PDB file of C-alpha atoms in Angstrom:
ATOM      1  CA  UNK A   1      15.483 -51.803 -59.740  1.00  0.00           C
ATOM      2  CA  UNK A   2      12.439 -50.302 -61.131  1.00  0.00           C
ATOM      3  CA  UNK A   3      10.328 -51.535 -58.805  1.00  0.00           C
ATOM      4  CA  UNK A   4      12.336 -50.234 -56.107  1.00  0.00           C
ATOM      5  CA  UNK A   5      12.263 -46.838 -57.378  1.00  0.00           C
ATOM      6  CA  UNK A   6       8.292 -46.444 -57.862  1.00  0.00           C
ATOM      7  CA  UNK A   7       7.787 -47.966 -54.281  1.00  0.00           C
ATOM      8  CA  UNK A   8      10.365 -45.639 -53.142  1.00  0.00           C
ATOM      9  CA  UNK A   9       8.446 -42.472 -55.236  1.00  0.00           C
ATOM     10  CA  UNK A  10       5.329 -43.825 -53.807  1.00  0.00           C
ATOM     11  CA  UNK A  11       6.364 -43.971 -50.255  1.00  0.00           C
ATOM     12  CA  UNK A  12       7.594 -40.081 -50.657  1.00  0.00           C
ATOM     13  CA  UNK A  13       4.299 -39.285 -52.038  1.00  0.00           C
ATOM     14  CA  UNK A  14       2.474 -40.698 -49.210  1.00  0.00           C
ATOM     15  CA  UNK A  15       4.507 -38.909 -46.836  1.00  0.00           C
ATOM     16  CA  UNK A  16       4.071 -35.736 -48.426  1.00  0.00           C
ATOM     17  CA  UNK A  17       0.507 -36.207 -48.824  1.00  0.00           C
ATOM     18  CA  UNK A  18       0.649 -36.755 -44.869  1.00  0.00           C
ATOM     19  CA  UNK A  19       2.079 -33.899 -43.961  1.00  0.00           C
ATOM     20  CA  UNK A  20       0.135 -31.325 -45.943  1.00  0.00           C
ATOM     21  CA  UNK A  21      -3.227 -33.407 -44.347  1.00  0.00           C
ATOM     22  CA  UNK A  22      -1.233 -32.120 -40.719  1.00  0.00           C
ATOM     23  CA  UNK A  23      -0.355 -29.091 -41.457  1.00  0.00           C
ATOM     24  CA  UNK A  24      -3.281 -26.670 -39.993  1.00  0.00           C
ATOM     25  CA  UNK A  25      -4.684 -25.446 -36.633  1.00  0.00           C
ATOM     26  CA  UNK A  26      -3.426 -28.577 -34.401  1.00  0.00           C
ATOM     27  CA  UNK A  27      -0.127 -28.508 -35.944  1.00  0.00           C
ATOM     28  CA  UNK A  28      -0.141 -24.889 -35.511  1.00  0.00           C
ATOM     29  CA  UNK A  29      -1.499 -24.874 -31.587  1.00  0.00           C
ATOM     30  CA  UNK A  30       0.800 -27.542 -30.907  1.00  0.00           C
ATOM     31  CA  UNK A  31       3.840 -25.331 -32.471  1.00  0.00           C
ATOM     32  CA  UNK A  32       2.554 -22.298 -30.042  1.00  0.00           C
ATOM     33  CA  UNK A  33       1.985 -24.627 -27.031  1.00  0.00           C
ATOM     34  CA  UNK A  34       5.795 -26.044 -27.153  1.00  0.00           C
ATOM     35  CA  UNK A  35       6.573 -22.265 -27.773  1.00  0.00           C
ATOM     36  CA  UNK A  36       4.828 -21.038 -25.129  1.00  0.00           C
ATOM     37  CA  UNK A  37       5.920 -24.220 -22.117  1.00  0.00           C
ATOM     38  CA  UNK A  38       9.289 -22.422 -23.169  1.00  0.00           C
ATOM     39  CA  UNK A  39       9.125 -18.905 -23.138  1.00  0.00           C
ATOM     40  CA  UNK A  40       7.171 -19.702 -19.709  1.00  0.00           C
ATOM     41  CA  UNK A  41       9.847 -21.347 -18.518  1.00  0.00           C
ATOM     42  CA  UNK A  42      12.889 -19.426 -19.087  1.00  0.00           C
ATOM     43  CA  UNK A  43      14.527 -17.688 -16.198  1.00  0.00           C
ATOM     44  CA  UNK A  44      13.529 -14.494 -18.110  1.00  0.00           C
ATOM     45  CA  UNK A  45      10.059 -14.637 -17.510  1.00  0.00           C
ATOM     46  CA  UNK A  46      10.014 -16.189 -14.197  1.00  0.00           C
ATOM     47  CA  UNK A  47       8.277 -13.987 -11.067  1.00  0.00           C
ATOM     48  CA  UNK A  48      11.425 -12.128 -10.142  1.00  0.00           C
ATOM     49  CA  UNK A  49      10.400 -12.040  -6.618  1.00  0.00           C
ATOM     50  CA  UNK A  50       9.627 -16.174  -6.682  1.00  0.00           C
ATOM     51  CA  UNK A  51      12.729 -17.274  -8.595  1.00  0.00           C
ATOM     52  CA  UNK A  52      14.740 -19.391  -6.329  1.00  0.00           C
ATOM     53  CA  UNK A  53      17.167 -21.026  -8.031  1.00  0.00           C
ATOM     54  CA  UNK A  54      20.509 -21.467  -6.675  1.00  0.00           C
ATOM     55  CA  UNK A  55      23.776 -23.120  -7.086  1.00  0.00           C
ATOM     56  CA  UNK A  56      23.534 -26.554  -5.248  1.00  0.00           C
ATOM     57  CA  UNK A  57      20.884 -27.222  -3.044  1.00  0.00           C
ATOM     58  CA  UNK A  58      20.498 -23.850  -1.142  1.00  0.00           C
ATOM     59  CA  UNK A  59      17.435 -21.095  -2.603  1.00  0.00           C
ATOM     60  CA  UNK A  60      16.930 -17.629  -2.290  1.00  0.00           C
ATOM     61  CA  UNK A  61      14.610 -15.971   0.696  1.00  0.00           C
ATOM     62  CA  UNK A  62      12.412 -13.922  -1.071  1.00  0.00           C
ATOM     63  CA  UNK A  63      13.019  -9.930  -0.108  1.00  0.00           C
ATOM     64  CA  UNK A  64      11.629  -8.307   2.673  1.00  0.00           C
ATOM     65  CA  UNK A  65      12.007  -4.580   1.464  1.00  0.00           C
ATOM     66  CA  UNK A  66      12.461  -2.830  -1.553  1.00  0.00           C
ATOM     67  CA  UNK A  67      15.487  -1.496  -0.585  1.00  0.00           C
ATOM     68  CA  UNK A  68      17.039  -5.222  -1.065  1.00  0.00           C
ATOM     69  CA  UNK A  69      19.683  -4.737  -3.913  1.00  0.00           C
ATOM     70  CA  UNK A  70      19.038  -7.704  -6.059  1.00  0.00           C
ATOM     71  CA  UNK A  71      15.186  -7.517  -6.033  1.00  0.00           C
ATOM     72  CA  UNK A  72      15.592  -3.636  -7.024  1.00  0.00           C
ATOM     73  CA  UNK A  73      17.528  -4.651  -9.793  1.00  0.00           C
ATOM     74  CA  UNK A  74      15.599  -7.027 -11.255  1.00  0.00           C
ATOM     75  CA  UNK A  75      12.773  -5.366 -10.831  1.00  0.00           C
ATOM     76  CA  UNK A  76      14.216  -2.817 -12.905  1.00  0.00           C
ATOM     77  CA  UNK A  77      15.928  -4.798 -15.542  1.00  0.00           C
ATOM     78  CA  UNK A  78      12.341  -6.671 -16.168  1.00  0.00           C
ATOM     79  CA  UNK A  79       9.694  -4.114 -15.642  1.00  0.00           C
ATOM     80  CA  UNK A  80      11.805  -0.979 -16.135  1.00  0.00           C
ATOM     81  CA  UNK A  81      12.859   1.854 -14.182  1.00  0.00           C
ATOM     82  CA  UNK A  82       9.330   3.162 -13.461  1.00  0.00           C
ATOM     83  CA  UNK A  83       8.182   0.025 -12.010  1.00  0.00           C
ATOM     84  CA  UNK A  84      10.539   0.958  -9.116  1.00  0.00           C
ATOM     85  CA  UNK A  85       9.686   4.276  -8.754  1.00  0.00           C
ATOM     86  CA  UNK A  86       6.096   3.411  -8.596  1.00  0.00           C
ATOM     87  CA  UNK A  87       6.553   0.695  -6.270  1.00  0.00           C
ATOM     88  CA  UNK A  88       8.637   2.945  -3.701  1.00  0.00           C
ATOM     89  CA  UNK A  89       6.123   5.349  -4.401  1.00  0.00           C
ATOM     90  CA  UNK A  90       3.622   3.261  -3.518  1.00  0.00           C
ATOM     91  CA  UNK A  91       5.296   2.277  -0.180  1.00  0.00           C
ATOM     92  CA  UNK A  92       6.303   5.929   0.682  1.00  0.00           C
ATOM     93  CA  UNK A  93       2.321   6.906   0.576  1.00  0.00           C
ATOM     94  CA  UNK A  94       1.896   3.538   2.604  1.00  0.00           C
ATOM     95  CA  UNK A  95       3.690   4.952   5.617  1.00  0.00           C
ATOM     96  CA  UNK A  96       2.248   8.998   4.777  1.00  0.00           C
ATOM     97  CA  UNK A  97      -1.449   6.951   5.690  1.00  0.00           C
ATOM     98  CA  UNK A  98      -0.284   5.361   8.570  1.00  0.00           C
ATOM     99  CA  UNK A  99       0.360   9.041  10.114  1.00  0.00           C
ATOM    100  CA  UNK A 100      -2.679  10.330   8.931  1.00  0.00           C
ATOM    101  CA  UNK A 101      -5.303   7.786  10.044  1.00  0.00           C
ATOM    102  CA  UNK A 102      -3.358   7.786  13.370  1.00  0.00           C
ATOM    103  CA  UNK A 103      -3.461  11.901  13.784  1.00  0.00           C
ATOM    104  CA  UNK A 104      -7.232  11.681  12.387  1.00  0.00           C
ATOM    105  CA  UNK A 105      -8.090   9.123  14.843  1.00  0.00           C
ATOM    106  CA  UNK A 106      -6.583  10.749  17.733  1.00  0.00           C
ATOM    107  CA  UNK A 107      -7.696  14.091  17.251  1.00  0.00           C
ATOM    108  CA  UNK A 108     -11.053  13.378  16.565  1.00  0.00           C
ATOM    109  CA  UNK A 109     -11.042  11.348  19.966  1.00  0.00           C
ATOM    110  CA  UNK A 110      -9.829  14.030  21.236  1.00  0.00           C
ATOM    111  CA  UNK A 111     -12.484  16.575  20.388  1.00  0.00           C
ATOM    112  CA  UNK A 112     -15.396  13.901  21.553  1.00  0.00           C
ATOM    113  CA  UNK A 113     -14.186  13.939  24.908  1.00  0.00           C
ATOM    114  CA  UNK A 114     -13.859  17.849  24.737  1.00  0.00           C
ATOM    115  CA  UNK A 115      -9.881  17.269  25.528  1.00  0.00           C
ATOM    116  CA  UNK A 116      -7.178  19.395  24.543  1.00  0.00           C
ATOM    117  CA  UNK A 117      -3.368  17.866  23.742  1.00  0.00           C
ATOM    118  CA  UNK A 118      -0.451  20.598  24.844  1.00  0.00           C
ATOM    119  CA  UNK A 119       0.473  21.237  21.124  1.00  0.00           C
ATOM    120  CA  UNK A 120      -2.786  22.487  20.324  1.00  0.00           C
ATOM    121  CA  UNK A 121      -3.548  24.278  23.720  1.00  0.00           C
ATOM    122  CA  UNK A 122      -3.235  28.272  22.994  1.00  0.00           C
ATOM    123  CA  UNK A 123      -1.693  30.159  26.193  1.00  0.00           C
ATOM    124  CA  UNK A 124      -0.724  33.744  26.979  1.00  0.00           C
ATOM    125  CA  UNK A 125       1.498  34.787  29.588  1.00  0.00           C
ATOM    126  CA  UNK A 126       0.947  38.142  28.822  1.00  0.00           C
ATOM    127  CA  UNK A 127      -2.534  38.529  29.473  1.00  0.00           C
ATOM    128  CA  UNK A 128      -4.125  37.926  32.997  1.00  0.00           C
ATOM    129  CA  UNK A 129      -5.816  35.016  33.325  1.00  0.00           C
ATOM    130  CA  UNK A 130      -9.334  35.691  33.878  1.00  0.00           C
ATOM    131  CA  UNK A 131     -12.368  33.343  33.200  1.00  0.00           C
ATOM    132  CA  UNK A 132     -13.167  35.030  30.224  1.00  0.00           C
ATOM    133  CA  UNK A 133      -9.699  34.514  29.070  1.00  0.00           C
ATOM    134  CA  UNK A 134      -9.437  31.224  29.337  1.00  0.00           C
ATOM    135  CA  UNK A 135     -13.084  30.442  27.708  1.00  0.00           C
ATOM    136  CA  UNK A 136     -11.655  32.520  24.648  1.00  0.00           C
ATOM    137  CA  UNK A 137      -8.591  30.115  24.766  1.00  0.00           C
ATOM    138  CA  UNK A 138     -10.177  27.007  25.280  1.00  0.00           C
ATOM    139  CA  UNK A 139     -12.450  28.366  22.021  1.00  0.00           C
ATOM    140  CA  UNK A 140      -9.823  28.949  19.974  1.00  0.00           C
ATOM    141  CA  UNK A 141      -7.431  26.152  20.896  1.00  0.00           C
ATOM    142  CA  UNK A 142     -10.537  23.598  20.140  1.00  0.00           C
ATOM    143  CA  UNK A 143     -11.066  25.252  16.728  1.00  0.00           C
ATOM    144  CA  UNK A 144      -7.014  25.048  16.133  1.00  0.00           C
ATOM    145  CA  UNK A 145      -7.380  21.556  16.566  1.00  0.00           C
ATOM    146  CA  UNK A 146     -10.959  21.120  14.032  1.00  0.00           C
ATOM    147  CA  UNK A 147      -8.843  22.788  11.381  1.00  0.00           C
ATOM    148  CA  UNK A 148      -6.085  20.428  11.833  1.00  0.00           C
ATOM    149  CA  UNK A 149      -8.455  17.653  11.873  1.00  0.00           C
ATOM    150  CA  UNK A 150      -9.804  18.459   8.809  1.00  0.00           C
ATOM    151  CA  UNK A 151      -6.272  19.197   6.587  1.00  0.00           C
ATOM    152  CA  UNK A 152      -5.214  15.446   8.205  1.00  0.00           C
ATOM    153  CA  UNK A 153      -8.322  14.070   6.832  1.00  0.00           C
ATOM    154  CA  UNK A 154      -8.321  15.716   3.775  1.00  0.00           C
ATOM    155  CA  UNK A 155      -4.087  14.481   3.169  1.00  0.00           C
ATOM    156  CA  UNK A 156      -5.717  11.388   4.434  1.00  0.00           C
ATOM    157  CA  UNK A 157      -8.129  11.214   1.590  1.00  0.00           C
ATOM    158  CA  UNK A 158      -5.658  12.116  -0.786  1.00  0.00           C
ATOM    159  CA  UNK A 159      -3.055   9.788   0.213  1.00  0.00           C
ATOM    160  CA  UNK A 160      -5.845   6.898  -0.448  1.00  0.00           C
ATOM    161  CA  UNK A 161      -5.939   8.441  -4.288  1.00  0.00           C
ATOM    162  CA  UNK A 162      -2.554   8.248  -5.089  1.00  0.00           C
ATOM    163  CA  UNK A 163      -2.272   4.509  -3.646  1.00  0.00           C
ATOM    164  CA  UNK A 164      -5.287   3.627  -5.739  1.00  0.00           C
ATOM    165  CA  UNK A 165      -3.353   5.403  -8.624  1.00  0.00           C
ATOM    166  CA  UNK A 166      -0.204   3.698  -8.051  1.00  0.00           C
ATOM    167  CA  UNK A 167      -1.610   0.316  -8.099  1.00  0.00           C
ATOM    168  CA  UNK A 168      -3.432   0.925 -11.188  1.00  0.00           C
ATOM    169  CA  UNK A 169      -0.309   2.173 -12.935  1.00  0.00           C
ATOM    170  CA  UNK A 170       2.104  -0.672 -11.379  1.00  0.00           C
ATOM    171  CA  UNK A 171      -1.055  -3.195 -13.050  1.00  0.00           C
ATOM    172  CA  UNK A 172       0.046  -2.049 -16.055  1.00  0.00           C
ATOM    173  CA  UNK A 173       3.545  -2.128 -15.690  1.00  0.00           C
ATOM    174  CA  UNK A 174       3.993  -5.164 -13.593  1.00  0.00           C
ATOM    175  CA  UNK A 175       3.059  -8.285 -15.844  1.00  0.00           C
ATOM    176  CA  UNK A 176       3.437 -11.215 -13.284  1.00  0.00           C
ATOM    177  CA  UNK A 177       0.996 -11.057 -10.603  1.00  0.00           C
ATOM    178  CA  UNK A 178       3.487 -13.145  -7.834  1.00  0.00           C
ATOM    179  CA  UNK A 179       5.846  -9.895  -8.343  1.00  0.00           C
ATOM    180  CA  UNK A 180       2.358  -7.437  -7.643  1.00  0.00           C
ATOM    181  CA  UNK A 181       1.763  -9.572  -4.650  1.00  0.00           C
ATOM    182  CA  UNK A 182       5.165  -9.506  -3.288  1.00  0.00           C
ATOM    183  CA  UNK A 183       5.603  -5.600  -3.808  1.00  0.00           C
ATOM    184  CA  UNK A 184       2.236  -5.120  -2.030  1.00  0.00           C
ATOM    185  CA  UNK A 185       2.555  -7.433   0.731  1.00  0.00           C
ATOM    186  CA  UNK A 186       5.920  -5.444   1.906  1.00  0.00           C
ATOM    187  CA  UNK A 187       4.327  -2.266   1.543  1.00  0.00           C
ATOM    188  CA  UNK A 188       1.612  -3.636   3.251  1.00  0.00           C
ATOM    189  CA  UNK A 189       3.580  -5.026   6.564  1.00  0.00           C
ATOM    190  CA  UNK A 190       5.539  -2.141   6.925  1.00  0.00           C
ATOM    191  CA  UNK A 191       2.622   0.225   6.768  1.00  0.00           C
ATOM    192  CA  UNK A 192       1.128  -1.950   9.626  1.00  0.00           C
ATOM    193  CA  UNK A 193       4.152  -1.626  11.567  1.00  0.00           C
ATOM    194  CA  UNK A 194       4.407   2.231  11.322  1.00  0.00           C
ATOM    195  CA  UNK A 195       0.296   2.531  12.125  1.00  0.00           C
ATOM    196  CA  UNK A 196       1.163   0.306  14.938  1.00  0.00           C
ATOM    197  CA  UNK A 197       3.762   2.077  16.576  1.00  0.00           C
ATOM    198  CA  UNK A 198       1.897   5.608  16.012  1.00  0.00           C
ATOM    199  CA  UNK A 199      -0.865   4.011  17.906  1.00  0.00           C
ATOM    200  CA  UNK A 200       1.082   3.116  20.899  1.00  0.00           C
ATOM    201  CA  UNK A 201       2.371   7.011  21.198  1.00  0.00           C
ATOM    202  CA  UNK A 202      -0.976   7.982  20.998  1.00  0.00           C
ATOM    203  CA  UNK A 203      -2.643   6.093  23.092  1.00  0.00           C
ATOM    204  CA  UNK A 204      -0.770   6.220  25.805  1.00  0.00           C
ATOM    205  CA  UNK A 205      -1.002  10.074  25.053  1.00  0.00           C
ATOM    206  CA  UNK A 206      -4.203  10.458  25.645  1.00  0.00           C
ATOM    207  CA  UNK A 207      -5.028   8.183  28.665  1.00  0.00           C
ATOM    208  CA  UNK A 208      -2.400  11.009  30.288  1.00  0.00           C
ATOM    209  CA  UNK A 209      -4.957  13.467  28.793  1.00  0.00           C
ATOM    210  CA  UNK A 210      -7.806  11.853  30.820  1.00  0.00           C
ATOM    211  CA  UNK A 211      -6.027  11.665  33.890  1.00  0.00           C
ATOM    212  CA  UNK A 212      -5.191  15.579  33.115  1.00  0.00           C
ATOM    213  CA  UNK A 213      -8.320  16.141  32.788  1.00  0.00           C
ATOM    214  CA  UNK A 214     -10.110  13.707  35.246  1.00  0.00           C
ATOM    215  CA  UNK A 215     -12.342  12.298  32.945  1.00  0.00           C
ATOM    216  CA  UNK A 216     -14.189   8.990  33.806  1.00  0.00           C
ATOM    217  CA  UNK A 217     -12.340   5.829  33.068  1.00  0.00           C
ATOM    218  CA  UNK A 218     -14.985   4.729  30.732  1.00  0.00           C
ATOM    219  CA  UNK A 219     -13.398   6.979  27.971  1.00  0.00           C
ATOM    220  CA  UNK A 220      -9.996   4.996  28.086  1.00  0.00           C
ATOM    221  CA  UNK A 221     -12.307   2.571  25.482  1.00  0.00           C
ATOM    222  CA  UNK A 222     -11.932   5.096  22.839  1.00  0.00           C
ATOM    223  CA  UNK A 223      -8.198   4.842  22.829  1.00  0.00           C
ATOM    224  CA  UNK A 224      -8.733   1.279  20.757  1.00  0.00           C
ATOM    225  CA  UNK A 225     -11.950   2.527  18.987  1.00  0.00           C
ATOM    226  CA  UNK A 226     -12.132   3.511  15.372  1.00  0.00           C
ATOM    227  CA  UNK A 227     -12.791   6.745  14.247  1.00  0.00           C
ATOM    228  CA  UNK A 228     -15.495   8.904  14.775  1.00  0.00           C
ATOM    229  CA  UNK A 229     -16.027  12.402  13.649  1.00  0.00           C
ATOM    230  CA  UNK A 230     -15.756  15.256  16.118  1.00  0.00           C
ATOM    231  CA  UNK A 231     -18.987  16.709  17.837  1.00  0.00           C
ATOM    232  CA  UNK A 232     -19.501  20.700  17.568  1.00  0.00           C
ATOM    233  CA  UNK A 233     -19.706  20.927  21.002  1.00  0.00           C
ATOM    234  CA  UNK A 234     -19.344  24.889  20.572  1.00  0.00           C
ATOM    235  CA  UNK A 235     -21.489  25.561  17.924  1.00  0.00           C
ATOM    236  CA  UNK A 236     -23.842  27.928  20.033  1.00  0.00           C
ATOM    237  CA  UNK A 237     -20.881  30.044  20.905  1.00  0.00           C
ATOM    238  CA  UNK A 238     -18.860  30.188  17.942  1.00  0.00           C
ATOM    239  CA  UNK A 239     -18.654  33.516  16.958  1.00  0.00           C
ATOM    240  CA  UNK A 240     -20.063  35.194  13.958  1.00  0.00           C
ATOM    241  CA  UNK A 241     -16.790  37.094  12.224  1.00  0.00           C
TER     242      UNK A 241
END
């Protein structure tokens, strides 16, 4: 019986002895890692936007615009209430570019080709129409449309700045990059589809312009040509005042 007890003590020591020899950094990263494989998969820290589970067999489509109820509120419930309003933010200025490079492009093909759209062409029916008159129109309806060039860049520009901004900020916000990804990829299609369908209008705007106008076909190229800035085609008669 004696026996039995001091093997019995002995065995306990041994074990103890064993487990203080364990106890330090492995024990402790292997802790963390089980701690960790958990956290990372709970469904509260699963990509909102890439969390399909559903009853039975059937899964979730993932959203196609931030409008979509569930993804809003999630969004919300895991990143906060600013994470929404910077990613509609961020969407809002998405479709402000699209109208800007489209007016920026236009006009400035415009002014290359020394062609003037109705809205910008100044008239008076109150004056007779003289050649002299209509040079001074022409002038002034050319610089009308330089100074609207240059505010639709310069919204352009600025428009660019607050996207950068945005993104930065959502960075921050928006822990999970699959969520980042999603939010920018719908922001992203539907600016594409605005810029798209601006294009179209325009386009087929001014091909009419060069018919109007009776301008060599050669110039219908610059309809699907990027940008390029305006030539001063006046500067020798602008006036001094």
């Amino acid at each position: 019986m004696g026996v039995t007890s001091e093997n019995g003590t002995t065995q306990a020591a041994r074990t103890l002895l064993l487990l203080l020899l364990l106890r330090g950094p492995f024990v402790g990263a292997l802790l963390n890692g089980v701690c960790w494989r958990r956290r990372k998969f709970t469904p509260d820290h699963r990509p909102i936007g890439l969390d399909m589970a559903a009853t039975g067999s059937q899964t979730r489509q993932l959203p196609t615009t931030l409008d979509d109820e569930n993804f809003a509120k999630r969004l919300r419930s895991s990143y906060g209430a600013a994470a929404l309003g910077a990613a509609r933010r961020y969407h809002e200025f998405g479709i402000q570019l699209a109208q800007y490079l489209d007016r920026v492009a236009f006009l400035s093909r415009c002014m290359n080709v020394r062609l003037i759209p109705k809205n910008y062409k100044l008239q008076n029916e109150h004056v007779q129409s003289t050649a002299k008159v209509t040079t001074i129109l022409m002038k002034y309806s050319k610089k009308l449309m330089k100074v609207d060039l240059d505010h639709n860049r310069l919204r352009k520009e600025q428009v660019e700045k607050n996207l950068e901004r945005l993104m930065y900020k959502m960075k921050k916000i928006i822990k999970c990059r699959d969520d980042l990804k999603l939010i920018h990829s719908i922001c992203h299609r539907d600016h594409e589809v605005e810029l798209k369908k601006l294009q179209k209008v325009s386009r087929a705007e001014f091909r009419e312009l060069l018919a109007q106008y009776r301008k060599p076909v050669k110039y219908t190229d610059l309809a699907f040509s990027d940008e390029e800035r305006p030539k001063d085609t006046d500067s020798s008669t602008t006036d001094s005042e």
